[in-house]
Amino acid sequence: MYVVESKEGAIACMVLALLFLGTWPALLTLLERRGRLPQHTYLDYSITNLLAAVIIALTFGEIGNSSNDHPNFIQQLSQDNWSSVMFAMAGGIVLSLGNLSTQYAWAFVGLSVTEVITSSITVVIGTTLNYFLDDKINKAQILFPGVACFLVAVCLGSAVHSSNAADNKAKLKTLSVDTNKGSNTTDVPPKSSQDLESADYSSLKPKAGTADFLVQLENRRSIKVFGKSTVIGLFITFFAGVCFSLFSPAFNLATNDQWHTLKDGVPHLAVYTAFFYFSVSCFVIAIVLNVVFLYRPVLNSPKTTFKAYVNDWNGRGWAFLAGFLCGFGNGLQFMGGQAAGYAAADAVQALPLVSTFWGILLFGEYRRSSKKTYALLISMLLMFMVAVGVLMASSGHRTES
């Protein structure tokens, strides 16, 4: 199997993971804003997310010769390593719950703030756990100031959301005034006539950031947020962050057996084998919960059926692409973490920098907001960049015993 051994190779894996993990949430958000039901989108996403893990296992996990100490993927499937397998599957379960939660949090809180808060919570809790699990191979005097910066970013992210919500509320109060002045509000056509694969909505959209834009978005999107407390969105976001903070330490335990649960002579799970089991449990939880949500939706989403899901091809290609990006992003994160320490690999939580770019570019987030919101947003992103830089500077090097 192929093993990332150098610190440079680990950083390269982290950079690619950062780009992939920062982009897939934007694709799912795009589909929700165009009216595709989140249950349909997540079922599609889950299929290719698992497929990415299988591809990684059958390629990187099978490269080179196999030995008793370093077995390839297929050989390791038959070994007595179920204690480590259970840790890997537990990590997949909490990741699936976190991803599923953020799909609804994006609608309430927005892509940028959701990603910043969840990523920061992941670093504050998960990085601390990984530091001790990795036998302190990362530099504590650098690592923990970086963690503190992430904690500050959480507080700033909450403030950005509150300020932006107040801005939107003020815009909606002026809607009738704007309409009388001749704003270019356009009625949304029936959903059946919309091609969700097409990005050409320019003839229908009012200007981003206006009250008309917010109303049209609410009419078209699949998760309705008007009239709901912003506390709901923040609660979902913080729950997702706690889930995300646990999946990397669980994966760390699966691949390095710090608690010595494997029998003598049984090799540790390879990254690729652990990632396969991790993704299988993630897939199972996602399928079960989303099939239930088809018939018993949450947050007043429309009911649907499995037959309707099978026949819903609008936006399916984007959902498949999101699954691939997330799957390969997670795999690269774990490959880098096994080489340089999982605490340093949490630097991929810089993904909100990528997500914020997509949020502003694709969705018009923070357009025509107040100076207070802009100041908080800039402060949040600056603090986040400082935190990521400090965290990557703490990278160590794992030595195989």
mmCIF file of C-alpha atoms in Angstrom:
data_model
loop_
_atom_site.group_PDB
_atom_site.id
_atom_site.type_symbol
_atom_site.label_atom_id
_atom_site.label_comp_id
_atom_site.label_asym_id
_atom_site.label_seq_id
_atom_site.Cartn_x
_atom_site.Cartn_y
_atom_site.Cartn_z
ATOM 1 C CA MET A 1 0.000 0.000 0.000
ATOM 2 C CA TYR A 2 1.045 3.588 -0.532
ATOM 3 C CA VAL A 3 2.078 5.426 2.640
ATOM 4 C CA VAL A 4 2.600 9.195 2.967
ATOM 5 C CA GLU A 5 5.855 9.510 4.900
ATOM 6 C CA SER A 6 7.177 13.048 4.445
ATOM 7 C CA LYS A 7 5.929 16.207 6.104
ATOM 8 C CA GLU A 8 5.749 17.856 2.680
ATOM 9 C CA GLY A 9 3.563 15.061 1.326
ATOM 10 C CA ALA A 10 1.282 15.367 4.341
ATOM 11 C CA ILE A 11 0.871 19.117 3.786
ATOM 12 C CA ALA A 12 0.092 18.512 0.097
ATOM 13 C CA CYS A 13 -2.667 16.089 1.149
ATOM 14 C CA MET A 14 -4.036 18.694 3.563
ATOM 15 C CA VAL A 15 -4.130 21.421 0.906
ATOM 16 C CA LEU A 16 -6.053 19.218 -1.538
ATOM 17 C CA ALA A 17 -8.370 18.108 1.249
ATOM 18 C CA LEU A 18 -8.980 21.761 2.128
ATOM 19 C CA LEU A 19 -10.102 22.580 -1.428
ATOM 20 C CA PHE A 20 -12.378 19.537 -1.691
ATOM 21 C CA LEU A 21 -13.912 19.842 1.779
ATOM 22 C CA GLY A 22 -14.521 23.562 1.329
ATOM 23 C CA THR A 23 -16.342 23.111 -1.987
ATOM 24 C CA TRP A 24 -18.802 20.244 -1.474
ATOM 25 C CA PRO A 25 -20.976 22.138 1.075
ATOM 26 C CA ALA A 26 -21.468 24.898 -1.497
ATOM 27 C CA LEU A 27 -22.857 22.381 -3.992
ATOM 28 C CA LEU A 28 -25.408 21.015 -1.512
ATOM 29 C CA THR A 29 -26.372 24.541 -0.471
ATOM 30 C CA LEU A 30 -26.825 25.471 -4.126
ATOM 31 C CA LEU A 31 -29.316 22.625 -4.624
ATOM 32 C CA GLU A 32 -31.280 23.455 -1.466
ATOM 33 C CA ARG A 33 -31.590 27.080 -2.541
ATOM 34 C CA ARG A 34 -32.914 25.904 -5.911
ATOM 35 C CA GLY A 35 -35.632 23.857 -4.245
ATOM 36 C CA ARG A 36 -34.258 20.317 -4.291
ATOM 37 C CA LEU A 37 -35.298 18.399 -1.204
ATOM 38 C CA PRO A 38 -32.378 17.785 1.186
ATOM 39 C CA GLN A 39 -33.388 14.127 1.595
ATOM 40 C CA HIS A 40 -32.967 13.533 -2.138
ATOM 41 C CA THR A 41 -29.668 15.404 -2.263
ATOM 42 C CA TYR A 42 -28.129 13.624 0.717
ATOM 43 C CA LEU A 43 -29.068 10.166 -0.562
ATOM 44 C CA ASP A 44 -27.262 10.924 -3.835
ATOM 45 C CA TYR A 45 -24.302 12.424 -1.993
ATOM 46 C CA SER A 46 -23.990 9.340 0.238
ATOM 47 C CA ILE A 47 -23.643 6.971 -2.726
ATOM 48 C CA THR A 48 -20.613 8.678 -4.257
ATOM 49 C CA ASN A 49 -19.135 9.440 -0.826
ATOM 50 C CA LEU A 50 -18.881 5.686 -0.198
ATOM 51 C CA LEU A 51 -17.704 5.067 -3.757
ATOM 52 C CA ALA A 52 -14.784 7.470 -3.204
ATOM 53 C CA ALA A 53 -13.632 5.425 -0.186
ATOM 54 C CA VAL A 54 -13.826 2.205 -2.216
ATOM 55 C CA ILE A 55 -11.767 3.751 -5.026
ATOM 56 C CA ILE A 56 -9.109 4.969 -2.557
ATOM 57 C CA ALA A 57 -8.944 1.557 -0.845
ATOM 58 C CA LEU A 58 -8.616 -0.389 -4.101
ATOM 59 C CA THR A 59 -5.930 1.932 -5.494
ATOM 60 C CA PHE A 60 -3.722 3.435 -2.762
ATOM 61 C CA GLY A 61 -4.544 0.555 -0.429
ATOM 62 C CA GLU A 62 -3.397 -2.060 -2.951
ATOM 63 C CA ILE A 63 -0.255 -0.385 -4.337
ATOM 64 C CA GLY A 64 2.963 -2.296 -3.688
ATOM 65 C CA ASN A 65 3.686 -5.549 -1.934
ATOM 66 C CA SER A 66 1.818 -6.737 1.134
ATOM 67 C CA SER A 67 3.498 -7.975 4.327
ATOM 68 C CA ASN A 68 2.376 -9.237 7.723
ATOM 69 C CA ASP A 69 3.274 -5.913 9.354
ATOM 70 C CA HIS A 70 1.866 -3.756 6.536
ATOM 71 C CA PRO A 71 -0.957 -5.698 4.852
ATOM 72 C CA ASN A 72 -2.789 -4.335 1.863
ATOM 73 C CA PHE A 73 -6.471 -3.442 2.001
ATOM 74 C CA ILE A 74 -8.000 -6.735 0.842
ATOM 75 C CA GLN A 75 -5.713 -8.858 3.016
ATOM 76 C CA GLN A 76 -6.574 -6.807 6.087
ATOM 77 C CA LEU A 77 -10.319 -7.323 5.643
ATOM 78 C CA SER A 78 -10.025 -10.893 6.913
ATOM 79 C CA GLN A 79 -7.894 -10.129 9.978
ATOM 80 C CA ASP A 80 -9.115 -10.100 13.585
ATOM 81 C CA ASN A 81 -9.120 -6.327 14.017
ATOM 82 C CA TRP A 82 -12.728 -5.660 14.979
ATOM 83 C CA SER A 83 -11.920 -3.489 17.980
ATOM 84 C CA SER A 84 -10.225 -0.982 15.656
ATOM 85 C CA VAL A 85 -12.963 -1.430 13.064
ATOM 86 C CA MET A 86 -15.547 -0.378 15.652
ATOM 87 C CA PHE A 87 -13.634 2.842 16.358
ATOM 88 C CA ALA A 88 -13.526 3.588 12.630
ATOM 89 C CA MET A 89 -17.258 2.928 12.265
ATOM 90 C CA ALA A 90 -18.040 5.096 15.296
ATOM 91 C CA GLY A 91 -16.172 7.930 13.591
ATOM 92 C CA GLY A 92 -18.256 7.427 10.466
ATOM 93 C CA ILE A 93 -21.483 7.573 12.450
ATOM 94 C CA VAL A 94 -20.719 10.918 14.121
ATOM 95 C CA LEU A 95 -19.471 12.384 10.821
ATOM 96 C CA SER A 96 -22.695 11.336 9.097
ATOM 97 C CA LEU A 97 -24.789 12.929 11.850
ATOM 98 C CA GLY A 98 -22.714 16.106 11.603
ATOM 99 C CA ASN A 99 -22.998 16.329 7.815
ATOM 100 C CA LEU A 100 -26.724 15.666 7.960
ATOM 101 C CA SER A 101 -27.188 18.408 10.555
ATOM 102 C CA THR A 102 -25.215 20.996 8.618
ATOM 103 C CA GLN A 103 -27.450 20.420 5.594
ATOM 104 C CA TYR A 104 -30.242 22.076 7.614
ATOM 105 C CA ALA A 105 -27.972 24.537 9.433
ATOM 106 C CA TRP A 106 -26.870 26.083 6.115
ATOM 107 C CA ALA A 107 -30.462 27.151 5.454
ATOM 108 C CA PHE A 108 -30.825 28.870 8.846
ATOM 109 C CA VAL A 109 -27.386 30.329 9.498
ATOM 110 C CA GLY A 110 -25.812 30.548 6.035
ATOM 111 C CA LEU A 111 -22.942 28.614 4.524
ATOM 112 C CA SER A 112 -20.116 30.844 5.767
ATOM 113 C CA VAL A 113 -21.054 31.112 9.444
ATOM 114 C CA THR A 114 -22.078 27.449 9.699
ATOM 115 C CA GLU A 115 -18.719 26.269 8.393
ATOM 116 C CA VAL A 116 -16.739 28.631 10.622
ATOM 117 C CA ILE A 117 -18.557 27.645 13.818
ATOM 118 C CA THR A 118 -18.536 23.885 13.156
ATOM 119 C CA SER A 119 -14.890 23.909 12.062
ATOM 120 C CA SER A 120 -13.827 25.932 15.078
ATOM 121 C CA ILE A 121 -15.623 23.613 17.501
ATOM 122 C CA THR A 122 -13.989 20.683 15.714
ATOM 123 C CA VAL A 123 -10.565 22.177 16.312
ATOM 124 C CA VAL A 124 -11.172 23.213 19.922
ATOM 125 C CA ILE A 125 -12.359 19.734 20.980
ATOM 126 C CA GLY A 126 -10.997 17.375 18.321
ATOM 127 C CA THR A 127 -7.499 18.813 18.059
ATOM 128 C CA THR A 128 -7.050 18.711 21.829
ATOM 129 C CA LEU A 129 -8.065 15.045 21.905
ATOM 130 C CA ASN A 130 -5.801 14.204 18.955
ATOM 131 C CA TYR A 131 -2.845 15.956 20.559
ATOM 132 C CA PHE A 132 -2.903 13.583 23.517
ATOM 133 C CA LEU A 133 -3.797 10.529 21.402
ATOM 134 C CA ASP A 134 -0.806 11.242 19.134
ATOM 135 C CA ASP A 135 1.552 11.179 22.136
ATOM 136 C CA LYS A 136 2.098 14.942 21.879
ATOM 137 C CA ILE A 137 4.044 14.830 18.590
ATOM 138 C CA ASN A 138 2.717 18.313 17.770
ATOM 139 C CA LYS A 139 4.231 21.417 19.363
ATOM 140 C CA ALA A 140 1.959 22.361 22.246
ATOM 141 C CA GLN A 141 3.324 25.908 22.565
ATOM 142 C CA ILE A 142 2.153 26.532 18.986
ATOM 143 C CA LEU A 143 -0.849 24.210 18.782
ATOM 144 C CA PHE A 144 -2.907 25.520 21.693
ATOM 145 C CA PRO A 145 -2.607 29.244 20.866
ATOM 146 C CA GLY A 146 -4.001 28.200 17.466
ATOM 147 C CA VAL A 147 -6.851 26.393 19.198
ATOM 148 C CA ALA A 148 -7.567 29.545 21.219
ATOM 149 C CA CYS A 149 -7.775 31.546 17.985
ATOM 150 C CA PHE A 150 -10.352 29.100 16.657
ATOM 151 C CA LEU A 151 -12.394 29.585 19.834
ATOM 152 C CA VAL A 152 -12.389 33.355 19.243
ATOM 153 C CA ALA A 153 -13.508 32.670 15.660
ATOM 154 C CA VAL A 154 -16.530 30.740 17.020
ATOM 155 C CA CYS A 155 -17.629 33.769 19.043
ATOM 156 C CA LEU A 156 -17.130 36.098 16.072
ATOM 157 C CA GLY A 157 -19.072 33.693 13.827
ATOM 158 C CA SER A 158 -22.050 33.790 16.175
ATOM 159 C CA ALA A 159 -21.868 37.581 16.207
ATOM 160 C CA VAL A 160 -21.761 37.718 12.392
ATOM 161 C CA HIS A 161 -24.868 35.558 12.178
ATOM 162 C CA SER A 162 -26.789 37.678 14.696
ATOM 163 C CA SER A 163 -25.821 40.922 12.977
ATOM 164 C CA ASN A 164 -26.681 39.603 9.510
ATOM 165 C CA ALA A 165 -30.033 38.278 10.747
ATOM 166 C CA ALA A 166 -30.828 41.747 12.103
ATOM 167 C CA ASP A 167 -29.844 43.279 8.746
ATOM 168 C CA ASN A 168 -32.179 40.912 6.874
ATOM 169 C CA LYS A 169 -35.024 41.666 9.264
ATOM 170 C CA ALA A 170 -34.588 45.379 8.630
ATOM 171 C CA LYS A 171 -34.559 44.800 4.852
ATOM 172 C CA LEU A 172 -37.819 42.859 4.987
ATOM 173 C CA LYS A 173 -39.500 45.684 6.875
ATOM 174 C CA THR A 174 -38.758 47.982 3.950
ATOM 175 C CA LEU A 175 -40.066 45.534 1.334
ATOM 176 C CA SER A 176 -43.321 47.365 0.737
ATOM 177 C CA VAL A 177 -41.458 50.653 0.362
ATOM 178 C CA ASP A 178 -39.017 49.108 -2.114
ATOM 179 C CA THR A 179 -41.896 47.615 -4.102
ATOM 180 C CA ASN A 180 -43.648 50.962 -4.385
ATOM 181 C CA LYS A 181 -40.440 52.428 -5.725
ATOM 182 C CA GLY A 182 -40.449 49.865 -8.551
ATOM 183 C CA SER A 183 -38.070 47.142 -7.410
ATOM 184 C CA ASN A 184 -37.602 44.358 -9.916
ATOM 185 C CA THR A 185 -39.362 41.566 -8.021
ATOM 186 C CA THR A 186 -40.210 38.681 -10.296
ATOM 187 C CA ASP A 187 -42.610 35.892 -9.497
ATOM 188 C CA VAL A 188 -40.925 32.508 -9.131
ATOM 189 C CA PRO A 189 -42.105 30.014 -11.745
ATOM 190 C CA PRO A 190 -43.433 26.635 -10.653
ATOM 191 C CA LYS A 191 -40.666 24.321 -9.483
ATOM 192 C CA SER A 192 -41.459 21.823 -12.231
ATOM 193 C CA SER A 193 -40.420 24.354 -14.847
ATOM 194 C CA GLN A 194 -37.052 25.105 -13.292
ATOM 195 C CA ASP A 195 -33.970 23.361 -14.588
ATOM 196 C CA LEU A 196 -31.859 22.979 -11.465
ATOM 197 C CA GLU A 197 -28.802 22.063 -13.507
ATOM 198 C CA SER A 198 -28.899 25.463 -15.178
ATOM 199 C CA ALA A 199 -27.240 28.414 -13.493
ATOM 200 C CA ASP A 200 -29.095 30.961 -15.652
ATOM 201 C CA TYR A 201 -31.461 32.682 -13.244
ATOM 202 C CA SER A 202 -30.339 36.194 -14.056
ATOM 203 C CA SER A 203 -33.658 37.054 -15.715
ATOM 204 C CA LEU A 204 -35.556 36.034 -12.574
ATOM 205 C CA LYS A 205 -33.317 37.277 -9.776
ATOM 206 C CA PRO A 206 -33.551 40.642 -8.125
ATOM 207 C CA LYS A 207 -30.261 42.054 -6.925
ATOM 208 C CA ALA A 208 -28.516 39.992 -4.252
ATOM 209 C CA GLY A 209 -28.949 41.316 -0.746
ATOM 210 C CA THR A 210 -32.259 43.111 -1.357
ATOM 211 C CA ALA A 211 -35.510 42.299 0.418
ATOM 212 C CA ASP A 212 -36.942 41.037 -2.875
ATOM 213 C CA PHE A 213 -33.978 38.681 -3.200
ATOM 214 C CA LEU A 214 -34.618 37.275 0.286
ATOM 215 C CA VAL A 215 -38.319 36.727 -0.435
ATOM 216 C CA GLN A 216 -37.668 35.034 -3.769
ATOM 217 C CA LEU A 217 -35.041 32.811 -2.173
ATOM 218 C CA GLU A 218 -37.506 31.801 0.564
ATOM 219 C CA ASN A 219 -40.160 30.952 -2.019
ATOM 220 C CA ARG A 220 -37.826 28.772 -4.048
ATOM 221 C CA ARG A 221 -35.784 26.984 -1.381
ATOM 222 C CA SER A 222 -36.789 23.619 0.063
ATOM 223 C CA ILE A 223 -36.200 24.529 3.753
ATOM 224 C CA LYS A 224 -38.301 27.480 4.884
ATOM 225 C CA VAL A 225 -36.630 29.701 7.480
ATOM 226 C CA PHE A 226 -38.823 32.822 7.702
ATOM 227 C CA GLY A 227 -40.567 33.076 11.048
ATOM 228 C CA LYS A 228 -38.302 30.529 12.744
ATOM 229 C CA SER A 229 -36.037 31.415 15.634
ATOM 230 C CA THR A 230 -32.361 31.889 14.781
ATOM 231 C CA VAL A 231 -31.623 29.891 17.941
ATOM 232 C CA ILE A 232 -32.725 26.763 16.034
ATOM 233 C CA GLY A 233 -30.036 27.317 13.426
ATOM 234 C CA LEU A 234 -27.334 27.952 16.008
ATOM 235 C CA PHE A 235 -28.366 24.872 18.019
ATOM 236 C CA ILE A 236 -28.130 22.663 14.924
ATOM 237 C CA THR A 237 -24.786 24.238 14.065
ATOM 238 C CA PHE A 238 -23.280 23.632 17.508
ATOM 239 C CA PHE A 239 -24.606 20.035 17.530
ATOM 240 C CA ALA A 240 -22.931 19.437 14.167
ATOM 241 C CA GLY A 241 -19.684 20.923 15.474
ATOM 242 C CA VAL A 242 -19.615 18.526 18.432
ATOM 243 C CA CYS A 243 -20.202 15.581 16.064
ATOM 244 C CA PHE A 244 -17.389 16.741 13.787
ATOM 245 C CA SER A 245 -15.024 17.108 16.735
ATOM 246 C CA LEU A 246 -15.260 13.372 17.523
ATOM 247 C CA PHE A 247 -14.791 11.680 14.149
ATOM 248 C CA SER A 248 -11.057 12.402 13.766
ATOM 249 C CA PRO A 249 -10.087 11.172 17.276
ATOM 250 C CA ALA A 250 -12.130 8.002 16.660
ATOM 251 C CA PHE A 251 -10.286 7.459 13.375
ATOM 252 C CA ASN A 252 -6.987 8.112 15.152
ATOM 253 C CA LEU A 253 -7.794 5.341 17.650
ATOM 254 C CA ALA A 254 -8.748 3.027 14.797
ATOM 255 C CA THR A 255 -5.428 3.409 12.961
ATOM 256 C CA ASN A 256 -2.985 3.698 15.884
ATOM 257 C CA ASP A 257 -4.608 1.578 18.654
ATOM 258 C CA GLN A 258 -3.483 3.853 21.493
ATOM 259 C CA TRP A 259 -5.711 1.929 23.920
ATOM 260 C CA HIS A 260 -4.124 -1.414 22.952
ATOM 261 C CA THR A 261 -7.354 -3.213 22.106
ATOM 262 C CA LEU A 262 -5.867 -5.351 19.302
ATOM 263 C CA LYS A 263 -4.513 -8.824 20.045
ATOM 264 C CA ASP A 264 -0.764 -9.375 19.985
ATOM 265 C CA GLY A 265 0.556 -9.811 16.470
ATOM 266 C CA VAL A 266 -2.415 -8.165 14.750
ATOM 267 C CA PRO A 267 -1.226 -5.136 12.714
ATOM 268 C CA HIS A 268 -2.875 -1.753 13.086
ATOM 269 C CA LEU A 269 -5.591 -0.856 10.618
ATOM 270 C CA ALA A 270 -4.162 0.859 7.566
ATOM 271 C CA VAL A 271 -5.594 4.291 6.791
ATOM 272 C CA TYR A 272 -7.346 2.926 3.718
ATOM 273 C CA THR A 273 -8.960 -0.012 5.545
ATOM 274 C CA ALA A 274 -10.089 2.219 8.396
ATOM 275 C CA PHE A 275 -11.452 4.760 5.922
ATOM 276 C CA PHE A 276 -13.428 2.036 4.143
ATOM 277 C CA TYR A 277 -15.163 0.921 7.361
ATOM 278 C CA PHE A 278 -15.551 4.558 8.387
ATOM 279 C CA SER A 279 -17.352 5.332 5.115
ATOM 280 C CA VAL A 280 -19.546 2.217 5.248
ATOM 281 C CA SER A 281 -20.996 3.220 8.630
ATOM 282 C CA CYS A 282 -21.367 6.808 7.424
ATOM 283 C CA PHE A 283 -23.291 5.504 4.394
ATOM 284 C CA VAL A 284 -25.591 3.216 6.398
ATOM 285 C CA ILE A 285 -26.581 5.931 8.886
ATOM 286 C CA ALA A 286 -27.194 8.435 6.076
ATOM 287 C CA ILE A 287 -29.366 6.033 4.081
ATOM 288 C CA VAL A 288 -31.455 4.934 7.062
ATOM 289 C CA LEU A 289 -32.087 8.447 8.400
ATOM 290 C CA ASN A 290 -32.819 10.014 5.026
ATOM 291 C CA VAL A 291 -35.231 7.269 3.968
ATOM 292 C CA VAL A 292 -37.076 7.951 7.243
ATOM 293 C CA PHE A 293 -36.971 11.694 6.492
ATOM 294 C CA LEU A 294 -38.567 11.047 3.091
ATOM 295 C CA TYR A 295 -41.788 10.114 4.849
ATOM 296 C CA ARG A 296 -41.293 11.961 8.154
ATOM 297 C CA PRO A 297 -39.435 15.172 7.247
ATOM 298 C CA VAL A 298 -38.032 17.546 9.849
ATOM 299 C CA LEU A 299 -38.337 21.340 10.124
ATOM 300 C CA ASN A 300 -41.557 21.331 8.077
ATOM 301 C CA SER A 301 -39.850 20.159 4.892
ATOM 302 C CA PRO A 302 -42.211 18.642 2.282
ATOM 303 C CA LYS A 303 -42.991 14.928 2.420
ATOM 304 C CA THR A 304 -41.773 12.788 -0.438
ATOM 305 C CA THR A 305 -41.358 9.102 -1.357
ATOM 306 C CA PHE A 306 -38.576 6.790 -2.417
ATOM 307 C CA LYS A 307 -40.108 6.592 -5.892
ATOM 308 C CA ALA A 308 -40.061 10.392 -6.131
ATOM 309 C CA TYR A 309 -36.410 10.369 -5.093
ATOM 310 C CA VAL A 310 -35.480 7.821 -7.774
ATOM 311 C CA ASN A 311 -37.207 9.932 -10.435
ATOM 312 C CA ASP A 312 -35.719 13.241 -9.243
ATOM 313 C CA TRP A 313 -32.810 13.893 -11.615
ATOM 314 C CA ASN A 314 -32.770 17.672 -11.203
ATOM 315 C CA GLY A 315 -29.408 18.487 -9.667
ATOM 316 C CA ARG A 316 -28.393 14.841 -9.186
ATOM 317 C CA GLY A 317 -25.070 15.390 -10.954
ATOM 318 C CA TRP A 318 -24.108 18.154 -8.517
ATOM 319 C CA ALA A 319 -25.052 15.942 -5.541
ATOM 320 C CA PHE A 320 -22.919 13.095 -6.919
ATOM 321 C CA LEU A 321 -19.995 15.496 -7.376
ATOM 322 C CA ALA A 322 -20.382 16.742 -3.781
ATOM 323 C CA GLY A 323 -20.151 13.169 -2.500
ATOM 324 C CA PHE A 324 -16.960 12.516 -4.442
ATOM 325 C CA LEU A 325 -15.367 15.755 -3.234
ATOM 326 C CA CYS A 326 -16.182 15.034 0.404
ATOM 327 C CA GLY A 327 -15.045 11.406 0.154
ATOM 328 C CA PHE A 328 -11.698 12.199 -1.434
ATOM 329 C CA GLY A 329 -11.261 15.190 0.895
ATOM 330 C CA ASN A 330 -11.725 13.050 4.006
ATOM 331 C CA GLY A 331 -9.399 10.380 2.636
ATOM 332 C CA LEU A 332 -6.647 12.921 1.960
ATOM 333 C CA GLN A 333 -7.089 14.426 5.431
ATOM 334 C CA PHE A 334 -6.566 11.027 7.043
ATOM 335 C CA MET A 335 -3.563 10.228 4.829
ATOM 336 C CA GLY A 336 -1.937 13.501 5.896
ATOM 337 C CA GLY A 337 -2.905 13.017 9.538
ATOM 338 C CA GLN A 338 -1.307 9.580 9.722
ATOM 339 C CA ALA A 339 1.986 11.117 8.590
ATOM 340 C CA ALA A 340 2.072 14.463 10.402
ATOM 341 C CA GLY A 341 -0.308 13.952 13.306
ATOM 342 C CA TYR A 342 -4.085 14.202 13.318
ATOM 343 C CA ALA A 343 -3.976 17.373 15.397
ATOM 344 C CA ALA A 344 -2.061 19.175 12.634
ATOM 345 C CA ALA A 345 -4.319 17.599 9.979
ATOM 346 C CA ASP A 346 -7.202 19.484 11.550
ATOM 347 C CA ALA A 347 -5.768 22.466 9.664
ATOM 348 C CA VAL A 348 -8.105 21.339 6.867
ATOM 349 C CA GLN A 349 -10.798 22.916 9.017
ATOM 350 C CA ALA A 350 -9.753 26.050 7.140
ATOM 351 C CA LEU A 351 -12.451 24.925 4.716
ATOM 352 C CA PRO A 352 -14.698 27.896 5.732
ATOM 353 C CA LEU A 353 -12.272 30.156 3.866
ATOM 354 C CA VAL A 354 -13.202 28.245 0.700
ATOM 355 C CA SER A 355 -16.881 27.985 1.651
ATOM 356 C CA THR A 356 -17.117 31.719 2.378
ATOM 357 C CA PHE A 357 -15.713 32.439 -1.084
ATOM 358 C CA TRP A 358 -18.423 30.259 -2.652
ATOM 359 C CA GLY A 359 -21.081 31.722 -0.341
ATOM 360 C CA ILE A 360 -20.328 35.261 -1.460
ATOM 361 C CA LEU A 361 -19.757 34.368 -5.120
ATOM 362 C CA LEU A 362 -22.707 31.997 -5.672
ATOM 363 C CA PHE A 363 -25.279 33.007 -3.088
ATOM 364 C CA GLY A 364 -24.753 36.713 -2.498
ATOM 365 C CA GLU A 365 -24.235 36.261 1.227
ATOM 366 C CA TYR A 366 -23.666 39.546 3.089
ATOM 367 C CA ARG A 367 -24.553 41.689 0.083
ATOM 368 C CA ARG A 368 -25.908 45.078 1.211
ATOM 369 C CA SER A 369 -25.300 44.259 4.866
ATOM 370 C CA SER A 370 -24.431 46.796 7.546
ATOM 371 C CA LYS A 371 -20.938 48.068 8.289
ATOM 372 C CA LYS A 372 -21.112 46.230 11.609
ATOM 373 C CA THR A 373 -21.710 42.910 9.833
ATOM 374 C CA TYR A 374 -18.850 43.547 7.402
ATOM 375 C CA ALA A 375 -16.486 44.436 10.244
ATOM 376 C CA LEU A 376 -17.408 41.281 12.154
ATOM 377 C CA LEU A 377 -17.089 39.142 9.008
ATOM 378 C CA ILE A 378 -13.605 40.472 8.222
ATOM 379 C CA SER A 379 -12.526 39.994 11.841
ATOM 380 C CA MET A 380 -13.840 36.424 11.826
ATOM 381 C CA LEU A 381 -11.981 35.508 8.631
ATOM 382 C CA LEU A 382 -8.744 37.158 9.752
ATOM 383 C CA MET A 383 -8.834 35.344 13.076
ATOM 384 C CA PHE A 384 -9.573 32.145 11.236
ATOM 385 C CA MET A 385 -6.584 32.555 8.893
ATOM 386 C CA VAL A 386 -4.296 33.236 11.857
ATOM 387 C CA ALA A 387 -5.601 30.122 13.616
ATOM 388 C CA VAL A 388 -5.046 27.915 10.570
ATOM 389 C CA GLY A 389 -1.506 29.190 10.036
ATOM 390 C CA VAL A 390 -0.597 28.578 13.664
ATOM 391 C CA LEU A 391 -2.122 25.100 13.591
ATOM 392 C CA MET A 392 -0.175 24.032 10.485
ATOM 393 C CA ALA A 393 3.018 25.376 12.061
ATOM 394 C CA SER A 394 2.564 22.845 14.881
ATOM 395 C CA SER A 395 2.941 19.860 12.492
ATOM 396 C CA GLY A 396 5.106 17.031 13.775
ATOM 397 C CA HIS A 397 6.219 13.719 12.293
ATOM 398 C CA ARG A 398 4.900 10.319 13.293
ATOM 399 C CA THR A 399 7.536 7.608 13.635
ATOM 400 C CA GLU A 400 6.471 3.997 13.228
ATOM 401 C CA SER A 401 7.451 1.811 16.154
#
